[in-house]
CSV table of C-alpha atoms in Angstrom, one decimal:
chain,number,residue,atom,x,y,z
P,1,MET,CA,-21.7,11.2,39.2
P,2,VAL,CA,-19.9,12.0,36.0
P,3,GLY,CA,-21.0,15.3,34.5
P,4,GLU,CA,-23.7,15.6,37.1
P,5,SER,CA,-24.2,19.4,36.8
P,6,SER,CA,-24.4,19.2,33.0
P,7,LEU,CA,-26.7,16.2,33.2
P,8,GLU,CA,-28.9,18.0,35.7
P,9,LEU,CA,-29.2,21.0,33.5
P,10,LEU,CA,-30.0,18.8,30.5
P,11,ALA,CA,-32.7,17.0,32.6
P,12,ASN,CA,-34.3,20.4,33.1
P,13,GLY,CA,-34.2,21.1,29.4
P,14,GLN,CA,-31.4,23.6,29.8
P,15,THR,CA,-28.3,23.7,27.7
P,16,PRO,CA,-24.9,23.7,29.5
P,17,GLU,CA,-23.1,26.6,27.9
P,18,ARG,CA,-20.0,24.5,27.2
P,19,TYR,CA,-22.1,22.3,24.8
P,20,LEU,CA,-23.9,25.2,23.1
P,21,ARG,CA,-22.3,24.6,19.8
P,22,ASN,CA,-23.0,20.8,19.9
P,23,ILE,CA,-26.7,21.1,20.4
P,24,GLY,CA,-27.8,22.2,17.0
P,25,THR,CA,-26.2,19.1,15.6
P,26,ILE,CA,-26.9,16.4,18.2
P,27,GLY,CA,-29.7,17.9,20.3
P,28,LEU,CA,-30.1,17.9,24.0
P,29,ALA,CA,-30.9,14.2,24.0
P,30,GLY,CA,-27.8,13.5,22.0
P,31,GLN,CA,-25.7,15.5,24.5
P,32,GLU,CA,-27.2,13.6,27.4
P,33,ARG,CA,-26.5,10.4,25.6
P,34,LEU,CA,-22.8,11.3,25.1
P,35,LEU,CA,-22.4,12.3,28.8
P,36,LYS,CA,-23.7,8.9,29.8
P,37,SER,CA,-21.5,7.0,27.4
P,38,ARG,CA,-18.3,5.0,27.9
P,39,VAL,CA,-15.7,5.0,25.2
P,40,ALA,CA,-12.3,3.3,25.1
P,41,VAL,CA,-9.5,4.7,22.9
P,42,VAL,CA,-6.8,2.1,22.3
P,43,GLY,CA,-3.6,4.0,21.4
P,44,ALA,CA,-2.9,7.6,22.3
P,45,GLY,CA,-0.6,8.6,19.5
P,46,GLY,CA,-1.4,10.4,16.2
P,47,LEU,CA,-5.0,9.1,15.9
P,48,GLY,CA,-5.8,8.4,19.6
P,49,GLY,CA,-4.5,11.7,20.9
P,50,LEU,CA,-6.8,13.7,18.8
P,51,VAL,CA,-9.7,11.3,19.3
P,52,VAL,CA,-9.4,11.7,23.0
P,53,GLU,CA,-9.2,15.5,22.8
P,54,LEU,CA,-12.3,15.7,20.5
P,55,LEU,CA,-14.4,13.2,22.5
P,56,ALA,CA,-13.6,15.1,25.7
P,57,ARG,CA,-14.7,18.4,24.1
P,58,MET,CA,-17.9,16.7,22.7
P,59,GLY,CA,-18.7,15.6,26.3
P,60,VAL,CA,-18.4,11.8,26.3
P,61,GLY,CA,-18.8,11.1,30.0
P,62,TYR,CA,-16.2,8.4,30.4
P,63,LEU,CA,-13.0,7.8,28.5
P,64,LYS,CA,-10.6,5.0,29.0
P,65,VAL,CA,-7.3,5.7,27.3
P,66,ILE,CA,-5.0,2.7,26.8
P,67,ASP,CA,-1.4,3.1,25.8
P,68,GLY,CA,1.8,1.7,27.3
P,69,ASP,CA,4.1,3.9,25.2
P,70,VAL,CA,5.9,7.1,26.0
P,71,PHE,CA,6.3,10.2,23.9
P,72,ALA,CA,9.4,10.6,21.8
P,73,LEU,CA,10.8,13.4,19.6
P,74,HIS,CA,9.6,11.7,16.4
P,75,ASN,CA,6.0,12.0,17.7
P,76,LEU,CA,6.1,15.9,17.7
P,77,ASN,CA,5.3,16.3,14.0
P,78,ARG,CA,1.7,15.0,14.5
P,79,GLN,CA,0.7,13.7,17.9
P,80,VAL,CA,-1.2,16.6,19.4
P,81,LEU,CA,-0.7,15.5,23.0
P,82,SER,CA,3.1,15.5,22.6
P,83,THR,CA,5.0,18.6,23.6
P,84,GLU,CA,8.7,19.3,24.2
P,85,GLN,CA,7.9,19.2,27.9
P,86,ASN,CA,6.5,15.7,28.1
P,87,MET,CA,9.0,13.6,26.3
P,88,GLU,CA,9.4,10.1,27.8
P,89,ARG,CA,6.1,10.5,29.7
P,90,ASN,CA,3.4,7.9,29.3
P,91,LYS,CA,0.9,8.8,26.5
P,92,ALA,CA,-2.2,7.6,28.4
P,93,GLN,CA,-1.3,9.6,31.5
P,94,ILE,CA,-0.7,12.7,29.4
P,95,ALA,CA,-4.0,12.2,27.7
P,96,ALA,CA,-5.8,12.0,31.0
P,97,GLN,CA,-4.2,15.2,32.2
P,98,ARG,CA,-5.3,16.9,29.0
P,99,VAL,CA,-8.9,15.7,29.3
P,100,LYS,CA,-9.1,16.9,32.9
P,101,SER,CA,-7.9,20.3,31.8
P,102,ILE,CA,-10.6,20.4,29.0
P,103,ASN,CA,-13.7,19.1,30.5
P,104,SER,CA,-14.5,18.3,34.2
P,105,ASP,CA,-17.7,16.5,33.1
P,106,VAL,CA,-15.5,13.7,31.7
P,107,GLN,CA,-14.2,10.9,33.9
P,108,VAL,CA,-11.0,9.7,32.4
P,109,GLU,CA,-9.1,6.5,33.2
P,110,PRO,CA,-5.6,6.2,31.8
P,111,VAL,CA,-4.2,2.7,31.4
P,112,ALA,CA,-0.5,2.6,30.9
P,113,GLU,CA,-0.5,-0.8,29.3
P,114,MET,CA,-0.5,-2.2,25.8
P,115,LEU,CA,-3.6,-4.1,24.8
P,116,ASP,CA,-2.8,-7.8,24.7
P,117,GLU,CA,-4.4,-11.2,25.0
P,118,SER,CA,-4.3,-11.2,28.8
P,119,ASN,CA,-5.9,-7.8,29.4
P,120,GLY,CA,-8.1,-7.1,26.4
P,121,GLU,CA,-11.4,-8.4,27.7
P,122,ARG,CA,-10.9,-6.9,31.1
P,123,LEU,CA,-10.0,-3.5,29.8
P,124,LEU,CA,-12.8,-3.2,27.2
P,125,LYS,CA,-15.7,-4.9,28.9
P,126,GLY,CA,-18.6,-2.5,29.6
P,127,MET,CA,-17.6,0.1,26.9
P,128,ASP,CA,-20.2,1.4,24.5
P,129,VAL,CA,-17.7,2.0,21.7
P,130,VAL,CA,-14.1,1.2,21.2
P,131,VAL,CA,-11.8,3.3,19.0
P,132,ASP,CA,-8.9,1.7,17.1
P,133,ALA,CA,-5.9,4.1,17.3
P,134,LEU,CA,-3.3,1.3,17.1
P,135,ASP,CA,-0.3,1.0,14.8
P,136,THR,CA,0.2,-2.6,14.0
P,137,PHE,CA,-1.8,-5.2,12.2
P,138,SER,CA,-1.4,-7.8,15.0
P,139,SER,CA,-2.8,-5.5,17.6
P,140,ARG,CA,-5.7,-4.5,15.4
P,141,MET,CA,-6.6,-8.1,14.8
P,142,LEU,CA,-6.6,-8.7,18.5
P,143,LEU,CA,-8.7,-5.7,19.1
P,144,GLY,CA,-11.1,-6.9,16.4
P,145,ARG,CA,-11.4,-10.3,18.0
P,146,VAL,CA,-12.0,-8.9,21.5
P,147,THR,CA,-14.6,-6.3,20.5
P,148,ALA,CA,-16.4,-8.9,18.4
P,149,GLU,CA,-16.5,-11.3,21.4
P,150,LEU,CA,-17.8,-8.5,23.7
P,151,LYS,CA,-20.2,-7.3,21.0
P,152,ILE,CA,-19.0,-3.7,21.2
P,153,PRO,CA,-19.0,-1.4,18.2
P,154,LEU,CA,-15.4,-0.8,16.9
P,155,VAL,CA,-14.3,2.3,15.0
P,156,HIS,CA,-11.3,1.4,12.9
P,157,ALA,CA,-8.7,3.8,11.3
P,158,ALA,CA,-5.2,3.5,10.0
P,159,ILE,CA,-2.9,6.0,8.2
P,160,ALA,CA,0.2,6.3,6.1
P,161,GLY,CA,1.6,9.2,4.2
P,162,PHE,CA,-1.3,11.1,2.5
P,163,ALA,CA,-3.5,8.0,2.8
P,164,GLY,CA,-5.7,6.4,5.4
P,165,GLN,CA,-8.8,4.3,6.0
P,166,VAL,CA,-11.8,4.5,8.3
P,167,MET,CA,-14.6,2.0,9.0
P,168,THR,CA,-17.2,1.3,11.7
P,169,VAL,CA,-17.7,-2.4,12.7
P,170,MET,CA,-20.9,-3.2,14.5
P,171,PRO,CA,-21.4,-6.4,16.4
P,172,GLY,CA,-21.9,-9.3,14.0
P,173,ASP,CA,-20.5,-7.4,11.0
P,174,LYS,CA,-18.0,-9.4,8.9
P,175,SER,CA,-16.3,-6.3,7.4
P,176,PHE,CA,-13.3,-6.3,9.8
P,177,ASP,CA,-12.6,-10.0,9.1
P,178,ASN,CA,-12.9,-9.4,5.4
P,179,LEU,CA,-10.5,-6.5,5.6
P,180,PHE,CA,-7.9,-8.6,7.2
P,181,ARG,CA,-8.8,-11.8,5.3
P,182,SER,CA,-5.4,-11.5,3.7
P,183,LYS,CA,-3.1,-10.6,6.5
P,184,PRO,CA,-0.4,-8.2,5.3
P,185,PRO,CA,3.0,-9.9,5.2
P,186,ALA,CA,4.6,-7.4,7.6
P,187,ASN,CA,3.1,-6.1,10.9
P,188,ARG,CA,3.1,-2.5,9.6
P,189,GLY,CA,2.1,-1.0,6.3
P,190,ILE,CA,3.5,1.6,3.9
P,191,GLU,CA,3.8,4.1,6.7
P,192,THR,CA,7.3,2.5,7.3
P,193,THR,CA,8.2,4.1,4.0
P,194,LEU,CA,6.0,7.2,3.9
P,195,GLY,CA,5.8,8.1,7.5
P,196,ASN,CA,2.9,10.0,9.0
P,197,PRO,CA,2.7,13.7,8.2
P,198,ALA,CA,0.6,15.9,10.5
P,199,GLY,CA,-2.6,16.3,8.6
P,200,THR,CA,-3.3,12.6,7.9
P,201,PRO,CA,-3.9,11.4,11.5
P,202,ALA,CA,-6.0,14.5,12.2
P,203,LEU,CA,-8.2,13.7,9.2
P,204,ALA,CA,-8.6,10.1,10.1
P,205,ALA,CA,-9.1,10.8,13.8
P,206,SER,CA,-11.8,13.4,13.1
P,207,LEU,CA,-13.7,10.9,11.0
P,208,GLU,CA,-13.4,8.4,13.8
P,209,VAL,CA,-14.9,10.9,16.2
P,210,GLN,CA,-17.8,11.5,13.8
P,211,GLU,CA,-18.4,7.8,13.7
P,212,VAL,CA,-18.4,7.5,17.6
P,213,VAL,CA,-20.8,10.4,17.9
P,214,LYS,CA,-23.1,9.0,15.2
P,215,ILE,CA,-23.1,5.5,16.9
P,216,LEU,CA,-23.7,6.9,20.4
P,217,THR,CA,-26.4,9.4,19.4
P,218,GLY,CA,-28.1,7.3,16.7
P,219,THR,CA,-27.9,10.0,14.2
P,220,GLY,CA,-26.9,9.7,10.5
P,221,GLU,CA,-25.2,6.6,9.0
P,222,PRO,CA,-21.9,5.1,10.1
P,223,ILE,CA,-19.3,4.0,7.5
P,224,ARG,CA,-20.5,0.4,8.0
P,225,ASN,CA,-19.8,-2.7,5.8
P,226,LYS,CA,-17.6,-0.5,3.7
P,227,LEU,CA,-14.2,1.0,4.1
P,228,LEU,CA,-13.5,4.6,3.4
P,229,TYR,CA,-10.0,4.8,1.9
P,230,PHE,CA,-8.7,8.3,1.3
P,231,ASP,CA,-5.6,9.2,-0.7
P,232,THR,CA,-5.4,13.0,-0.4
P,233,GLN,CA,-2.3,13.3,-2.5
P,234,TYR,CA,-4.7,13.2,-5.5
P,235,ASN,CA,-7.9,14.0,-3.6
P,236,LEU,CA,-9.2,10.4,-3.9
P,237,PHE,CA,-11.9,9.2,-1.6
P,238,GLU,CA,-13.1,5.6,-2.3
P,239,PHE,CA,-15.6,3.4,-0.5
P,240,VAL,CA,-14.8,-0.3,-0.7
P,241,LYS,CA,-17.8,-2.6,0.1
P,242,LEU,CA,-16.7,-5.2,2.6
P,243,GLU,CA,-19.9,-7.0,3.5
F,1,MET,CA,-10.5,-7.4,-23.4
F,2,LEU,CA,-9.9,-4.2,-21.4
F,3,VAL,CA,-9.9,-3.6,-17.7
F,4,GLU,CA,-9.4,-0.3,-15.9
F,5,ILE,CA,-6.8,-0.2,-13.1
F,6,ARG,CA,-6.7,2.3,-10.3
F,7,LEU,CA,-3.6,2.4,-8.2
F,8,TYR,CA,-3.5,4.0,-4.8
F,9,ALA,CA,-0.7,5.6,-2.7
F,10,THR,CA,2.7,3.8,-3.2
F,11,LEU,CA,1.3,1.5,-5.9
F,12,ARG,CA,1.1,4.4,-8.3
F,13,ARG,CA,4.9,4.1,-8.9
F,14,HIS,CA,4.1,1.0,-11.1
F,15,ALA,CA,2.4,3.3,-13.6
F,16,PRO,CA,4.3,6.6,-13.3
F,17,THR,CA,2.8,8.1,-16.5
F,18,ALA,CA,-0.8,7.3,-15.6
F,19,ALA,CA,-2.7,10.4,-14.4
F,20,LEU,CA,-4.0,9.8,-10.9
F,21,GLY,CA,-2.8,6.2,-11.2
F,22,VAL,CA,-5.6,5.3,-13.5
F,23,LEU,CA,-5.0,3.2,-16.7
F,24,SER,CA,-6.6,0.6,-18.9
F,25,ILE,CA,-4.8,-2.6,-19.9
F,26,GLU,CA,-5.5,-5.4,-22.3
F,27,VAL,CA,-5.9,-8.8,-20.7
F,28,GLN,CA,-6.9,-12.3,-22.0
F,29,GLU,CA,-10.3,-13.8,-21.4
F,30,GLY,CA,-10.2,-15.8,-18.2
F,31,SER,CA,-7.5,-13.7,-16.5
F,32,THR,CA,-7.6,-13.5,-12.7
F,33,VAL,CA,-6.8,-10.6,-10.5
F,34,ALA,CA,-3.4,-12.2,-9.8
F,35,ASP,CA,-2.8,-12.4,-13.6
F,36,VAL,CA,-3.5,-8.7,-13.9
F,37,LEU,CA,-1.0,-7.9,-11.1
F,38,GLY,CA,1.5,-10.1,-12.9
F,39,ILE,CA,1.1,-8.2,-16.1
F,40,MET,CA,1.8,-5.0,-14.2
F,41,ASN,CA,4.8,-6.5,-12.4
F,42,ILE,CA,3.2,-5.7,-9.0
F,43,GLU,CA,4.1,-8.2,-6.3
F,44,LEU,CA,1.1,-9.7,-4.6
F,45,ALA,CA,2.5,-8.8,-1.2
F,46,GLU,CA,2.3,-5.1,-2.1
F,47,VAL,CA,-1.5,-5.2,-2.4
F,48,HIS,CA,-3.7,-5.4,0.7
F,49,ILE,CA,-7.1,-4.5,-0.6
F,50,ILE,CA,-8.5,-5.5,-4.1
F,51,MET,CA,-11.6,-3.8,-5.3
F,52,ILE,CA,-13.6,-4.8,-8.3
F,53,ASN,CA,-16.4,-2.4,-9.3
F,54,GLY,CA,-16.5,-1.0,-5.8
F,55,VAL,CA,-16.6,-4.3,-3.9
F,56,SER,CA,-13.8,-6.0,-2.1
F,57,SER,CA,-12.4,-9.0,-4.0
F,58,SER,CA,-9.6,-11.5,-4.1
F,59,LEU,CA,-6.6,-12.7,-6.2
F,60,ASP,CA,-8.3,-15.7,-7.7
F,61,ILE,CA,-11.4,-13.9,-9.1
F,62,VAL,CA,-11.7,-13.9,-12.9
F,63,VAL,CA,-12.0,-10.4,-14.3
F,64,HIS,CA,-14.4,-9.3,-17.1
F,65,ASN,CA,-14.3,-6.8,-19.9
F,66,GLY,CA,-14.8,-3.3,-18.5
F,67,ASP,CA,-14.2,-4.2,-14.9
F,68,ARG,CA,-12.8,-1.4,-12.7
F,69,LEU,CA,-10.0,-2.8,-10.5
F,70,GLY,CA,-8.7,-0.9,-7.5
F,71,PHE,CA,-5.4,-1.9,-5.8
F,72,PHE,CA,-4.7,-0.5,-2.3
F,73,PRO,CA,-1.5,-1.0,-0.3
F,74,ALA,CA,-1.7,-1.8,3.4
F,75,VAL,CA,-1.8,1.2,5.7
F,76,GLY,CA,-1.2,0.5,9.4
F,77,GLY,CA,-0.1,3.7,11.1
F,78,GLY,CA,-1.9,5.2,14.1
């Protein structure tokens, strides 16, 4: 069983040492909840790489990492799982190796495929939360449709330059449809001009991880029915209601 | 009447002298969000999210005196 030893310790009211610094925030029950949870991360680039890393360290018991792409030199500025040694290697496979080296409590399943109409439901069925770490509008809209149909919470983020956005979409929420009510004319946004410097995906990915932890443990308040849009060039953080 | 405009990210280039991309402009009664964008010479395709007083809105909505309008470009990287 995944994380059996840690789960056994938790069942006896003991704290596995590796989670000592989690417990003050999420409690023993929250840690147990994470270890019994299943999360899919769709995309293992700038956002997804760090999301996978942090969820593995938090102790989410099952991670499915979906990405058919391979690492390239232009990923090295920001994608934490890319190294000079793993160029041309599949991102999901590298993510799985990384998870195994971090936390043996975590069962990780790499999927070296892009999410599409034919595999979406099969790949995401049974997940407790799905994380959007994609990089096109069309793939995000597909992900939004599939998670809505499967009634799975979706944590969305997107980035460009100094800017980014984060939102949690719970089953039945209209916020994701509202966000993409007007489909952007191109399949990518202003990142085609601004690029993606290192700090922006790290910021958005960290916020996504906080959303996942809040959803799974039931603590706090997710960024729901509103979009957090950050623009750190001028330290702007805006919430846009999308109910 | 006056409305306040807040421009984010790449849209700030349309008001290079406005501190933090915030400015007030005079518009006629009955103007829509699309009219406001036209006054500012911002192409509709450049704007993904429209916010009025903190709430998501759309191009055909009529604006009112004192409204705070936010315009956000599409971000899609991952």
